Amino acid sequence: MAHMTMPISITHHKPKLIIPSIVTPHETKHLSEIDDQGSTRFHVPVIMFYKYNSLMEGKDPAKLIKDGLSKTLVFFYPLAGRLIEGPNKKLMVNCNSEGIMFIEADANVELDKLGDSIKPPCPYLEELLYNEPGSDGIIGCPLMLVQVTRFRCGGFVIGFKFNHTMMDAYGFKMFLNALSELIQGASAPSILPVWQRDVLSARSSPCITCTHHEFDEQIESRIAWESIEEKFIQQSFFFGNKEIEAIKNQVSSYCECTKFELLTAFLWKCRTIALDLHPEEIVHMTLLVNIRRNLPKFELPPGYYGNAFITPAAISKAGLLCSNSLTYAVKLIKELKDHMNEEYIKSLADLIVIKGRPELLKYWNFIISDNRSAGFDEFDFGFGKPIFGGVPKAISLISFGVPVKNDKGEKGILIAISLPPLAMKKFQEVVYKMTLRNVEGDNID
């Protein structure tokens, strides 16, 4: 919780631009429609905390990362470029090797003094990922910012911010894999990056053939929504085996689902109860679905590091979602995923062109992304795995499921949720009632 955070002071050195270590092609590259949609025009933060490791004796983490980045940019050279706008505001990358931004910093404390506050929502984010003026724009700005902060104990933190139009979490994972391999002496990444963005571009005569509820317009809800949106606060919720088990008991036994489908249904229902909406109000739940993993028939080249996700939305009347058993919400999510296919992807790319890159619906929409397989908690650059690695907070309305261990060392899923203060209080009560009560009631450990 925010009020328990310890004040830390961090000295930031002057930012530098890192360019590829050898000359790379100067050209203009087009993004796909899936890259360049209304809701990807922002920077994604990812942060990793590393304890002191004797392998680091006499080495400077900032120098290692900096040298590694300039080698990695040889292979991922578009990331060293700048975005420009073509006709109809279509984004393209001017591969001009201007470089990514790099900041070295030093903290006046030991890393373990930060305790649990390294987990989302991380209160030190602004210190650990300094927002250098001009670094977070979309057009003509660096496409990545990296900050390495050294702590007094020899531990350090690596913070990244990357422009979402260039890649998704999976693409960024490829970049990190390459960085890790090159830092540890490889001459090239084991998987070479490929551009090929045309595979996810719109068809030559675009045509919307599927239903895309995530772009529904709800004019009436907007007014109620805008009065509360400013006041949102964030809190994280941990779901370990016990909590998942308690939630699972609320779904009928014949309804098979994954852990994340279950959790998504549960959070959507609790959030809707907490918002206390009119029963006839339509609520949305938008999933960020990675098409590399979830649509095996749709083949992308292994080195494809662009955005490859779709955003299908389930809808329900608020009253039905809140009064029905959890099985109802789970079924809606499962049906939604069953309808995902190649046609849906093409229809989405076409919609982005036809409707002029609309943003995802905000009003009463719960947007969630399962980031567990991104492996940000496993990245070893040659000096051990991080004690926490992942997206450090909910971004706007998007919640991320990140893998963490709780204080007992149990692995679970941590999800930061963004809500207005009154709804947050109610949400906490509902979540507690629907998980802990069941857990405590059947103390058969």
Coordinates of C-alpha atoms in Angstrom, one line a residue:
M1 CA 0.0 0.0 0.0
A2 CA 1.2 3.4 -0.9
H3 CA 1.4 5.0 2.6
M4 CA 4.0 2.5 3.8
T5 CA 6.5 3.2 1.1
M6 CA 10.0 4.3 2.1
P7 CA 11.3 7.6 0.7
I8 CA 14.3 6.9 -1.5
S9 CA 16.4 9.3 -3.4
I10 CA 17.8 8.4 -6.7
T11 CA 20.4 10.4 -8.6
H12 CA 19.8 10.2 -12.4
H13 CA 22.8 10.8 -14.7
K14 CA 22.3 12.6 -18.0
P15 CA 20.5 10.5 -20.5
K16 CA 22.4 9.1 -23.5
L17 CA 21.3 7.8 -26.8
I18 CA 22.5 4.2 -27.7
I19 CA 22.9 3.4 -31.3
P20 CA 23.5 0.0 -33.0
S21 CA 27.2 -1.0 -32.7
I22 CA 27.6 -1.3 -36.4
V23 CA 26.0 0.5 -39.4
T24 CA 22.4 -0.8 -40.0
P25 CA 20.1 -0.3 -43.0
H26 CA 18.5 3.2 -43.5
E27 CA 15.0 2.6 -44.7
T28 CA 11.3 3.2 -44.0
K29 CA 9.3 0.2 -42.7
H30 CA 5.5 0.0 -42.4
L31 CA 3.7 -1.2 -39.3
S32 CA 0.8 -3.6 -39.5
E33 CA -2.8 -2.6 -38.7
I34 CA -2.5 -4.7 -35.5
D35 CA 0.6 -2.6 -34.5
D36 CA -1.0 0.7 -35.4
Q37 CA -4.4 0.6 -33.7
G38 CA -5.8 3.3 -31.5
S39 CA -5.0 1.6 -28.2
T40 CA -1.3 0.8 -28.8
R41 CA -0.1 4.4 -29.0
F42 CA 1.5 4.4 -25.5
H43 CA 4.7 3.2 -23.8
V44 CA 4.7 -0.1 -21.8
P45 CA 6.8 -0.1 -18.6
V46 CA 8.5 -3.4 -17.6
I47 CA 10.7 -3.4 -14.5
M48 CA 13.1 -6.1 -13.1
F49 CA 14.7 -6.1 -9.6
Y50 CA 18.0 -8.0 -9.2
K51 CA 19.6 -8.8 -5.8
Y52 CA 23.4 -8.5 -5.4
N53 CA 25.1 -11.6 -6.9
S54 CA 28.7 -12.4 -6.4
L55 CA 29.0 -13.1 -10.2
M56 CA 28.7 -9.3 -10.5
E57 CA 31.8 -8.6 -8.4
G58 CA 33.7 -5.8 -10.1
K59 CA 31.2 -5.4 -12.9
D60 CA 29.0 -2.5 -13.6
P61 CA 25.5 -3.6 -14.5
A62 CA 24.8 -0.3 -16.3
K63 CA 27.8 -0.8 -18.6
L64 CA 27.0 -4.5 -19.3
I65 CA 23.4 -3.6 -20.2
K66 CA 24.5 -0.5 -22.3
D67 CA 27.0 -2.5 -24.3
G68 CA 24.5 -5.3 -24.7
L69 CA 21.8 -2.9 -26.0
S70 CA 24.0 -1.5 -28.8
K71 CA 24.8 -5.1 -30.0
T72 CA 21.1 -6.1 -29.8
L73 CA 20.0 -3.0 -31.8
V74 CA 22.1 -4.3 -34.7
F75 CA 19.5 -7.1 -35.1
F76 CA 16.5 -5.1 -34.0
Y77 CA 17.6 -1.9 -35.8
P78 CA 14.0 -0.5 -36.4
L79 CA 13.8 0.1 -32.6
A80 CA 16.7 2.6 -33.0
G81 CA 14.6 4.6 -35.4
R82 CA 11.7 7.0 -35.1
L83 CA 8.1 6.8 -36.0
I84 CA 6.7 9.1 -38.7
E85 CA 3.2 9.6 -39.9
G86 CA 2.2 8.7 -43.5
P87 CA -1.2 9.5 -45.2
N88 CA -4.2 9.1 -42.9
K89 CA -1.9 9.2 -39.9
K90 CA -0.6 5.7 -40.7
L91 CA 2.6 5.0 -38.7
M92 CA 5.8 4.0 -40.3
V93 CA 9.3 3.6 -38.9
N94 CA 12.1 5.7 -40.2
C95 CA 15.1 3.4 -39.5
N96 CA 17.6 6.2 -39.0
S97 CA 19.7 4.8 -36.1
E98 CA 19.0 7.8 -33.9
G99 CA 19.1 5.4 -31.0
I100 CA 17.2 4.4 -27.8
M101 CA 17.4 6.4 -24.6
F102 CA 19.6 5.1 -21.8
I103 CA 19.8 6.5 -18.2
E104 CA 22.1 5.4 -15.4
A105 CA 21.1 6.1 -11.9
D106 CA 22.2 5.5 -8.3
A107 CA 19.9 4.9 -5.3
N108 CA 20.9 5.8 -1.7
V109 CA 19.5 2.6 -0.1
E110 CA 19.8 -1.1 -0.1
L111 CA 17.4 -2.9 -2.4
D112 CA 15.8 -5.1 0.4
K113 CA 14.7 -1.9 2.2
L114 CA 12.0 -1.6 -0.5
G115 CA 10.4 -4.8 0.7
D116 CA 7.1 -5.8 -0.9
S117 CA 6.6 -2.4 -2.6
I118 CA 8.6 -3.6 -5.6
K119 CA 5.4 -5.4 -6.6
P120 CA 2.6 -3.7 -8.6
P121 CA 1.5 -1.0 -8.3
C122 CA 5.1 0.0 -7.7
P123 CA 5.3 3.4 -6.0
Y124 CA 8.9 4.0 -7.2
L125 CA 8.0 3.8 -10.8
E126 CA 8.8 7.4 -11.6
E127 CA 12.2 7.1 -9.9
L128 CA 13.1 3.8 -11.5
L129 CA 11.9 4.7 -15.0
Y130 CA 12.6 8.4 -15.2
N131 CA 10.2 10.2 -17.6
E132 CA 12.8 12.2 -19.5
P133 CA 11.0 15.1 -21.3
G134 CA 10.3 14.1 -24.9
S135 CA 10.9 10.4 -24.3
D136 CA 7.3 9.3 -24.1
G137 CA 5.8 10.8 -27.2
I138 CA 4.8 8.6 -30.1
I139 CA 6.0 10.5 -33.2
G140 CA 9.7 11.4 -33.5
C141 CA 10.6 10.1 -30.0
P142 CA 12.9 7.2 -28.9
L143 CA 11.1 3.9 -29.2
M144 CA 12.6 2.6 -26.0
L145 CA 14.0 4.0 -22.8
V146 CA 16.2 1.9 -20.5
Q147 CA 17.2 2.8 -17.0
V148 CA 19.7 0.9 -14.9
T149 CA 19.6 1.9 -11.2
R150 CA 22.4 0.7 -8.9
F151 CA 21.6 0.2 -5.2
R152 CA 24.0 0.5 -2.3
C153 CA 24.1 -3.2 -1.7
G154 CA 25.2 -4.1 -5.2
G155 CA 21.7 -5.0 -6.3
F156 CA 20.2 -3.1 -9.2
V157 CA 17.0 -2.5 -11.1
I158 CA 16.5 -2.5 -14.9
G159 CA 13.5 -0.5 -16.1
F160 CA 12.3 -0.6 -19.7
K161 CA 9.7 1.5 -21.5
F162 CA 8.9 0.5 -25.0
N163 CA 6.6 2.0 -27.6
H164 CA 3.7 -0.5 -27.9
T165 CA 3.2 0.1 -31.6
M166 CA 6.5 -1.6 -32.3
M167 CA 6.0 -4.8 -30.4
D168 CA 3.9 -6.6 -27.8
A169 CA 5.0 -8.4 -24.6
Y170 CA 6.0 -11.5 -26.6
G171 CA 8.1 -9.4 -29.1
F172 CA 9.7 -7.6 -26.2
K173 CA 10.5 -11.0 -24.7
M174 CA 12.4 -11.8 -27.9
F175 CA 14.3 -8.6 -27.6
L176 CA 15.3 -9.4 -24.0
N177 CA 16.3 -12.9 -24.9
A178 CA 18.6 -11.5 -27.6
L179 CA 20.0 -9.0 -25.1
S180 CA 20.7 -11.7 -22.6
E181 CA 22.4 -14.0 -25.1
L182 CA 24.6 -11.2 -26.5
I183 CA 25.6 -9.9 -23.0
Q184 CA 26.7 -13.5 -22.3
G185 CA 28.9 -13.7 -25.3
A186 CA 26.7 -15.0 -28.2
S187 CA 27.5 -13.5 -31.6
A188 CA 23.9 -13.5 -32.7
P189 CA 20.5 -14.1 -31.1
S190 CA 19.3 -17.8 -31.3
I191 CA 16.1 -16.6 -32.9
L192 CA 16.7 -13.9 -35.5
P193 CA 14.0 -11.1 -35.6
V194 CA 11.9 -10.8 -38.7
W195 CA 9.8 -7.8 -39.7
Q196 CA 7.1 -9.1 -42.2
R197 CA 4.4 -6.9 -40.7
D198 CA 2.3 -7.3 -43.9
V199 CA 1.0 -10.6 -42.6
L200 CA -1.2 -8.7 -40.1
S201 CA -2.1 -5.8 -42.4
A202 CA -5.6 -5.0 -43.7
R203 CA -6.9 -6.7 -46.9
S204 CA -6.7 -4.7 -50.1
S205 CA -10.5 -4.2 -50.0
P206 CA -11.1 -4.1 -46.3
C207 CA -14.4 -5.6 -45.0
I208 CA -15.6 -6.1 -41.4
T209 CA -16.9 -9.7 -41.2
C210 CA -17.0 -10.4 -37.5
T211 CA -18.5 -8.7 -34.4
H212 CA -16.1 -6.6 -32.5
H213 CA -17.8 -5.5 -29.2
E214 CA -14.6 -4.0 -27.9
F215 CA -15.2 -1.0 -30.2
D216 CA -18.9 -0.6 -29.3
E217 CA -20.0 3.0 -28.7
Q218 CA -22.1 3.6 -25.6
I219 CA -23.0 7.3 -25.6
E220 CA -25.2 7.2 -22.5
S221 CA -22.7 5.5 -20.3
R222 CA -20.0 7.9 -21.2
I223 CA -21.4 10.8 -19.1
A224 CA -21.5 8.7 -15.9
W225 CA -18.1 7.3 -16.7
E226 CA -16.3 10.6 -17.3
S227 CA -17.3 11.8 -13.8
I228 CA -15.4 9.0 -12.1
E229 CA -12.5 8.2 -14.5
E230 CA -10.3 11.0 -13.1
K231 CA -10.4 9.6 -9.6
F232 CA -9.2 6.1 -10.2
I233 CA -6.8 4.4 -7.7
Q234 CA -4.9 1.1 -8.1
Q235 CA -4.5 -1.9 -5.8
S236 CA -3.1 -5.4 -6.3
F237 CA -4.7 -8.7 -5.5
F238 CA -2.9 -12.0 -5.1
F239 CA -4.4 -15.3 -6.2
G240 CA -2.6 -18.4 -5.1
N241 CA -3.8 -22.0 -5.2
K242 CA -6.1 -21.6 -2.2
E243 CA -7.9 -18.6 -3.7
I244 CA -8.2 -20.2 -7.1
E245 CA -9.6 -23.3 -5.5
A246 CA -12.2 -21.2 -3.6
I247 CA -13.2 -19.5 -6.9
K248 CA -13.3 -22.9 -8.7
N249 CA -15.9 -24.1 -6.2
Q250 CA -18.3 -21.5 -7.5
V251 CA -18.3 -22.9 -11.0
S252 CA -20.3 -26.0 -12.0
S253 CA -18.1 -29.1 -12.3
Y254 CA -19.0 -29.7 -16.0
C255 CA -17.7 -26.3 -17.0
E256 CA -14.0 -26.8 -17.8
C257 CA -11.8 -23.7 -18.0
T258 CA -8.2 -22.5 -17.5
K259 CA -7.1 -20.8 -14.3
F260 CA -6.9 -17.5 -16.1
E261 CA -10.4 -17.8 -17.7
L262 CA -11.7 -18.5 -14.2
L263 CA -9.9 -15.6 -12.7
T264 CA -11.0 -13.2 -15.4
A265 CA -14.6 -14.2 -15.0
F266 CA -14.3 -13.8 -11.2
L267 CA -12.7 -10.3 -11.4
W268 CA -15.2 -9.2 -14.1
K269 CA -18.1 -10.2 -11.9
C270 CA -16.6 -8.6 -8.7
R271 CA -15.7 -5.4 -10.5
T272 CA -19.2 -5.1 -11.9
I273 CA -20.8 -5.7 -8.5
A274 CA -18.4 -3.0 -7.0
L275 CA -19.4 -0.4 -9.7
D276 CA -23.0 -0.7 -8.6
L277 CA -24.5 -0.2 -12.1
H278 CA -28.0 -0.1 -13.3
P279 CA -29.0 -3.8 -14.1
E280 CA -29.7 -3.0 -17.7
E281 CA -26.3 -1.3 -18.3
I282 CA -24.2 -3.3 -20.7
V283 CA -20.7 -4.2 -19.4
H284 CA -17.8 -5.5 -21.4
M285 CA -14.8 -7.7 -20.7
T286 CA -12.0 -7.4 -23.2
L287 CA -9.3 -10.1 -23.4
L288 CA -5.9 -9.4 -24.9
V289 CA -5.4 -12.7 -26.7
N290 CA -1.9 -13.6 -28.1
I291 CA -2.6 -15.2 -31.5
R292 CA 0.8 -16.9 -31.6
R293 CA -0.2 -19.3 -28.8
N294 CA -3.9 -19.4 -28.9
L295 CA -4.5 -19.8 -32.6
P296 CA -2.2 -22.6 -33.7
K297 CA -3.6 -22.7 -37.2
F298 CA -2.5 -19.1 -37.7
E299 CA 1.3 -19.4 -38.4
L300 CA 3.6 -16.5 -37.8
P301 CA 7.3 -16.7 -38.4
P302 CA 9.1 -17.6 -35.1
G303 CA 11.1 -14.4 -35.2
Y304 CA 8.0 -12.1 -35.6
Y305 CA 8.3 -9.5 -32.9
G306 CA 5.5 -7.2 -33.9
N307 CA 2.1 -7.0 -32.2
A308 CA 0.2 -10.2 -32.6
F309 CA -2.8 -10.0 -30.3
I310 CA -6.5 -9.6 -30.7
T311 CA -8.9 -8.0 -28.3
P312 CA -12.3 -9.8 -28.3
A313 CA -14.9 -8.6 -25.9
A314 CA -17.7 -10.5 -24.1
I315 CA -20.8 -8.5 -23.1
S316 CA -23.5 -8.9 -20.6
K317 CA -26.2 -6.8 -18.8
A318 CA -24.7 -5.8 -15.5
G319 CA -27.7 -7.3 -13.6
L320 CA -27.3 -10.8 -15.2
L321 CA -23.6 -10.9 -14.6
C322 CA -24.0 -10.0 -10.9
S323 CA -27.0 -12.2 -10.1
N324 CA -25.9 -15.3 -12.0
S325 CA -23.5 -17.9 -10.7
L326 CA -19.8 -17.5 -11.8
T327 CA -20.5 -20.3 -14.4
Y328 CA -22.4 -17.7 -16.5
A329 CA -19.3 -15.4 -16.8
V330 CA -16.9 -18.3 -17.5
K331 CA -19.2 -19.5 -20.3
L332 CA -19.3 -16.1 -21.9
I333 CA -15.5 -16.0 -21.9
K334 CA -15.1 -19.5 -23.3
E335 CA -17.6 -18.9 -26.1
L336 CA -15.7 -15.7 -26.9
K337 CA -12.4 -17.6 -27.3
D338 CA -14.1 -20.4 -29.3
H339 CA -15.0 -17.8 -32.0
M340 CA -11.4 -16.7 -32.5
N341 CA -10.0 -17.6 -35.9
E342 CA -8.1 -16.3 -38.8
E343 CA -11.2 -14.5 -40.2
Y344 CA -11.5 -12.6 -36.9
I345 CA -7.9 -11.3 -37.2
K346 CA -8.5 -10.1 -40.8
S347 CA -11.8 -8.5 -39.8
L348 CA -10.1 -6.7 -36.9
A349 CA -7.3 -5.4 -39.2
D350 CA -9.9 -4.2 -41.7
L351 CA -12.0 -2.5 -39.0
I352 CA -8.9 -0.6 -37.9
V353 CA -8.6 0.9 -41.4
I354 CA -12.3 1.4 -42.0
K355 CA -13.1 3.0 -38.7
G356 CA -9.9 5.0 -38.5
R357 CA -8.1 3.3 -35.7
P358 CA -10.7 3.5 -32.9
E359 CA -9.6 3.0 -29.3
L360 CA -10.9 0.2 -27.2
L361 CA -14.1 1.1 -25.4
K362 CA -13.5 2.5 -22.0
Y363 CA -16.9 2.7 -20.3
W364 CA -17.7 -0.3 -18.1
N365 CA -15.0 -2.3 -19.9
F366 CA -12.7 -4.6 -18.0
I367 CA -9.5 -5.1 -20.0
I368 CA -7.1 -7.8 -19.0
S369 CA -3.9 -9.3 -20.3
D370 CA -2.3 -12.6 -19.1
N371 CA 1.4 -11.7 -18.9
R372 CA 2.5 -14.8 -17.1
S373 CA 4.1 -16.5 -20.2
A374 CA 6.1 -13.4 -21.0
G375 CA 8.7 -14.7 -18.5
F376 CA 9.8 -11.2 -17.3
D377 CA 10.2 -12.8 -13.9
E378 CA 12.8 -15.3 -15.3
F379 CA 15.2 -13.1 -17.2
D380 CA 18.8 -13.9 -16.3
F381 CA 21.4 -11.7 -18.0
G382 CA 24.1 -13.8 -16.4
F383 CA 23.7 -12.7 -12.8
G384 CA 20.6 -14.6 -11.6
K385 CA 16.8 -14.2 -11.9
P386 CA 15.0 -11.1 -10.7
I387 CA 13.2 -11.0 -7.4
F388 CA 10.4 -9.4 -9.3
G389 CA 10.0 -8.8 -13.0
G390 CA 6.9 -7.6 -14.9
V391 CA 4.6 -4.8 -15.9
P392 CA 4.6 -2.7 -12.7
K393 CA 1.0 -1.4 -12.6
A394 CA -2.3 -1.4 -14.5
I395 CA -2.0 0.9 -17.5
S396 CA -5.0 3.2 -17.9
L397 CA -7.7 0.5 -17.8
I398 CA -5.6 -2.5 -18.7
S399 CA -4.9 -5.0 -15.9
F400 CA -2.0 -7.4 -16.3
G401 CA -1.7 -10.8 -14.6
V402 CA 1.9 -11.2 -13.5
P403 CA 3.5 -14.2 -11.8
V404 CA 4.7 -13.5 -8.3
K405 CA 5.6 -15.3 -5.1
N406 CA 3.8 -14.2 -1.9
D407 CA 5.6 -13.9 1.5
K408 CA 5.2 -17.6 2.1
G409 CA 7.1 -18.3 -1.2
E410 CA 3.9 -19.6 -2.9
K411 CA 3.7 -18.8 -6.6
G412 CA 0.5 -17.1 -7.7
I413 CA -0.9 -14.5 -10.0
L414 CA -0.9 -10.8 -9.0
I415 CA -3.3 -8.5 -10.7
A416 CA -3.4 -4.7 -10.2
I417 CA -6.9 -3.3 -10.6
S418 CA -7.9 0.3 -11.3
L419 CA -11.2 1.6 -9.8
P420 CA -12.7 4.7 -8.2
P421 CA -12.0 4.8 -4.4
L422 CA -15.6 3.8 -3.3
A423 CA -15.8 1.0 -5.8
M424 CA -12.4 -0.2 -4.8
K425 CA -13.5 -0.5 -1.1
K426 CA -16.5 -2.5 -2.3
F427 CA -14.4 -4.6 -4.7
Q428 CA -12.1 -5.6 -1.8
E429 CA -15.0 -6.6 0.3
V430 CA -16.6 -8.7 -2.5
V431 CA -13.3 -10.4 -3.4
Y432 CA -12.6 -11.2 0.3
K433 CA -16.1 -12.5 0.7
M434 CA -15.9 -14.7 -2.4
T435 CA -12.4 -16.1 -1.8
L436 CA -11.2 -15.9 1.8
R437 CA -14.5 -16.8 3.4
N438 CA -14.5 -20.0 1.5
V439 CA -10.8 -20.6 2.2
E440 CA -11.2 -20.1 5.9
G441 CA -14.4 -22.0 6.1
D442 CA -12.8 -25.2 5.0
N443 CA -9.5 -25.3 6.8
I444 CA -8.4 -28.6 5.4
D445 CA -4.8 -27.8 4.6

